[in-house]
Amino acid sequence: MTGTVVILVAILGAWMLACAIQGYRVRPMGFVGVLLVGLALNMLWMALHLDARPLEGHALMAQAALTLYGLCAFGAGWLVGRVVRQFRASRVDDTTS
């Protein structure tokens, strides 16, 4: 793998983590903000470095894939947050001291 690919995968992972954190905290508007920033940066990358036109089929498919990655990360964060909240709510306190 080249250094550029490693950097891009790391950025994608950090962006997906940001989406998951928004899901964990159940903040849909925060997720929309993170999603729009990610889509804008992805389009900027494709336009400047890959010479893609914004309405080209491959560029639109990449944007759709990025949107689905974000939605899946948001959903996974929401699910983990829900499990954690239910676990904390059902915890039995030890009162025999």
Short mmCIF file of C-alpha atoms in Angstrom, two decimals:
data_model
loop_
_atom_site.label_atom_id
_atom_site.label_comp_id
_atom_site.label_asym_id
_atom_site.label_seq_id
_atom_site.Cartn_x
_atom_site.Cartn_y
_atom_site.Cartn_z
CA MET A 1 0.00 0.00 0.00
CA THR A 2 1.22 3.47 -0.78
CA GLY A 3 1.44 6.21 1.79
CA THR A 4 -1.42 8.09 0.18
CA VAL A 5 -3.76 5.12 0.47
CA VAL A 6 -2.83 4.62 4.12
CA ILE A 7 -3.55 8.29 4.86
CA LEU A 8 -6.89 8.16 3.02
CA VAL A 9 -7.97 5.02 4.87
CA ALA A 10 -7.01 6.64 8.19
CA ILE A 11 -9.04 9.74 7.33
CA LEU A 12 -12.01 7.56 6.36
CA GLY A 13 -11.73 5.69 9.66
CA ALA A 14 -11.60 8.94 11.66
CA TRP A 15 -14.60 10.29 9.76
CA MET A 16 -16.57 7.10 10.39
CA LEU A 17 -15.65 7.29 14.08
CA ALA A 18 -17.02 10.85 14.14
CA CYS A 19 -20.26 9.55 12.57
CA ALA A 20 -20.44 6.74 15.15
CA ILE A 21 -19.93 9.17 18.02
CA GLN A 22 -22.85 11.26 16.75
CA GLY A 23 -24.95 8.09 16.67
CA TYR A 24 -23.83 7.08 20.17
CA ARG A 25 -24.91 10.47 21.50
CA VAL A 26 -28.10 10.41 19.36
CA ARG A 27 -27.37 13.71 17.63
CA PRO A 28 -28.84 13.52 14.12
CA MET A 29 -28.07 17.16 13.29
CA GLY A 30 -24.46 16.67 14.33
CA PHE A 31 -24.35 13.65 12.05
CA VAL A 32 -25.71 15.71 9.15
CA GLY A 33 -22.92 18.23 9.73
CA VAL A 34 -20.23 15.54 9.84
CA LEU A 35 -21.73 13.90 6.75
CA LEU A 36 -21.77 17.14 4.74
CA VAL A 37 -18.18 17.98 5.69
CA GLY A 38 -17.10 14.47 4.67
CA LEU A 39 -18.95 14.68 1.35
CA ALA A 40 -17.43 18.10 0.61
CA LEU A 41 -13.90 16.91 1.39
CA ASN A 42 -14.41 13.76 -0.67
CA MET A 43 -15.62 15.78 -3.67
CA LEU A 44 -12.71 18.20 -3.26
CA TRP A 45 -10.27 15.26 -3.25
CA MET A 46 -11.83 13.71 -6.33
CA ALA A 47 -12.01 16.99 -8.24
CA LEU A 48 -8.49 18.22 -7.47
CA HIS A 49 -6.45 15.05 -7.39
CA LEU A 50 -8.39 12.59 -9.50
CA ASP A 51 -9.67 15.10 -12.11
CA ALA A 52 -13.26 13.91 -11.68
CA ARG A 53 -16.21 16.08 -12.66
CA PRO A 54 -18.76 16.52 -9.82
CA LEU A 55 -21.70 15.04 -11.76
CA GLU A 56 -19.75 12.19 -13.32
CA GLY A 57 -21.24 8.76 -12.66
CA HIS A 58 -18.22 7.39 -10.80
CA ALA A 59 -17.98 10.49 -8.58
CA LEU A 60 -21.68 10.27 -7.70
CA MET A 61 -21.31 6.59 -6.90
CA ALA A 62 -18.35 7.37 -4.61
CA GLN A 63 -20.45 10.01 -2.84
CA ALA A 64 -23.32 7.55 -2.46
CA ALA A 65 -20.94 4.95 -1.01
CA LEU A 66 -19.56 7.51 1.43
CA THR A 67 -23.10 8.40 2.50
CA LEU A 68 -23.89 4.74 3.16
CA TYR A 69 -20.65 4.29 5.12
CA GLY A 70 -21.66 7.25 7.26
CA LEU A 71 -25.20 5.96 7.79
CA CYS A 72 -23.89 2.55 8.82
CA ALA A 73 -21.41 4.11 11.25
CA PHE A 74 -24.18 6.31 12.70
CA GLY A 75 -26.44 3.28 13.09
CA ALA A 76 -23.72 1.23 14.74
CA GLY A 77 -22.98 4.07 17.16
CA TRP A 78 -26.68 4.44 17.94
CA LEU A 79 -27.00 0.70 18.59
CA VAL A 80 -23.95 0.61 20.88
CA GLY A 81 -25.24 3.68 22.73
CA ARG A 82 -28.66 2.10 23.19
CA VAL A 83 -27.13 -1.12 24.56
CA VAL A 84 -24.91 0.85 26.96
CA ARG A 85 -27.84 2.98 28.17
CA GLN A 86 -30.01 -0.11 28.74
CA PHE A 87 -27.17 -1.88 30.52
CA ARG A 88 -26.67 1.08 32.86
CA ALA A 89 -30.42 1.40 33.47
CA SER A 90 -30.77 -2.27 34.44
CA ARG A 91 -27.73 -2.36 36.69
CA VAL A 92 -28.35 -3.72 40.18
CA ASP A 93 -26.82 -1.62 42.92
CA ASP A 94 -25.14 -3.39 45.82
CA THR A 95 -26.62 -1.88 48.99
CA THR A 96 -25.30 -4.48 51.46
CA SER A 97 -22.32 -2.70 52.94
#
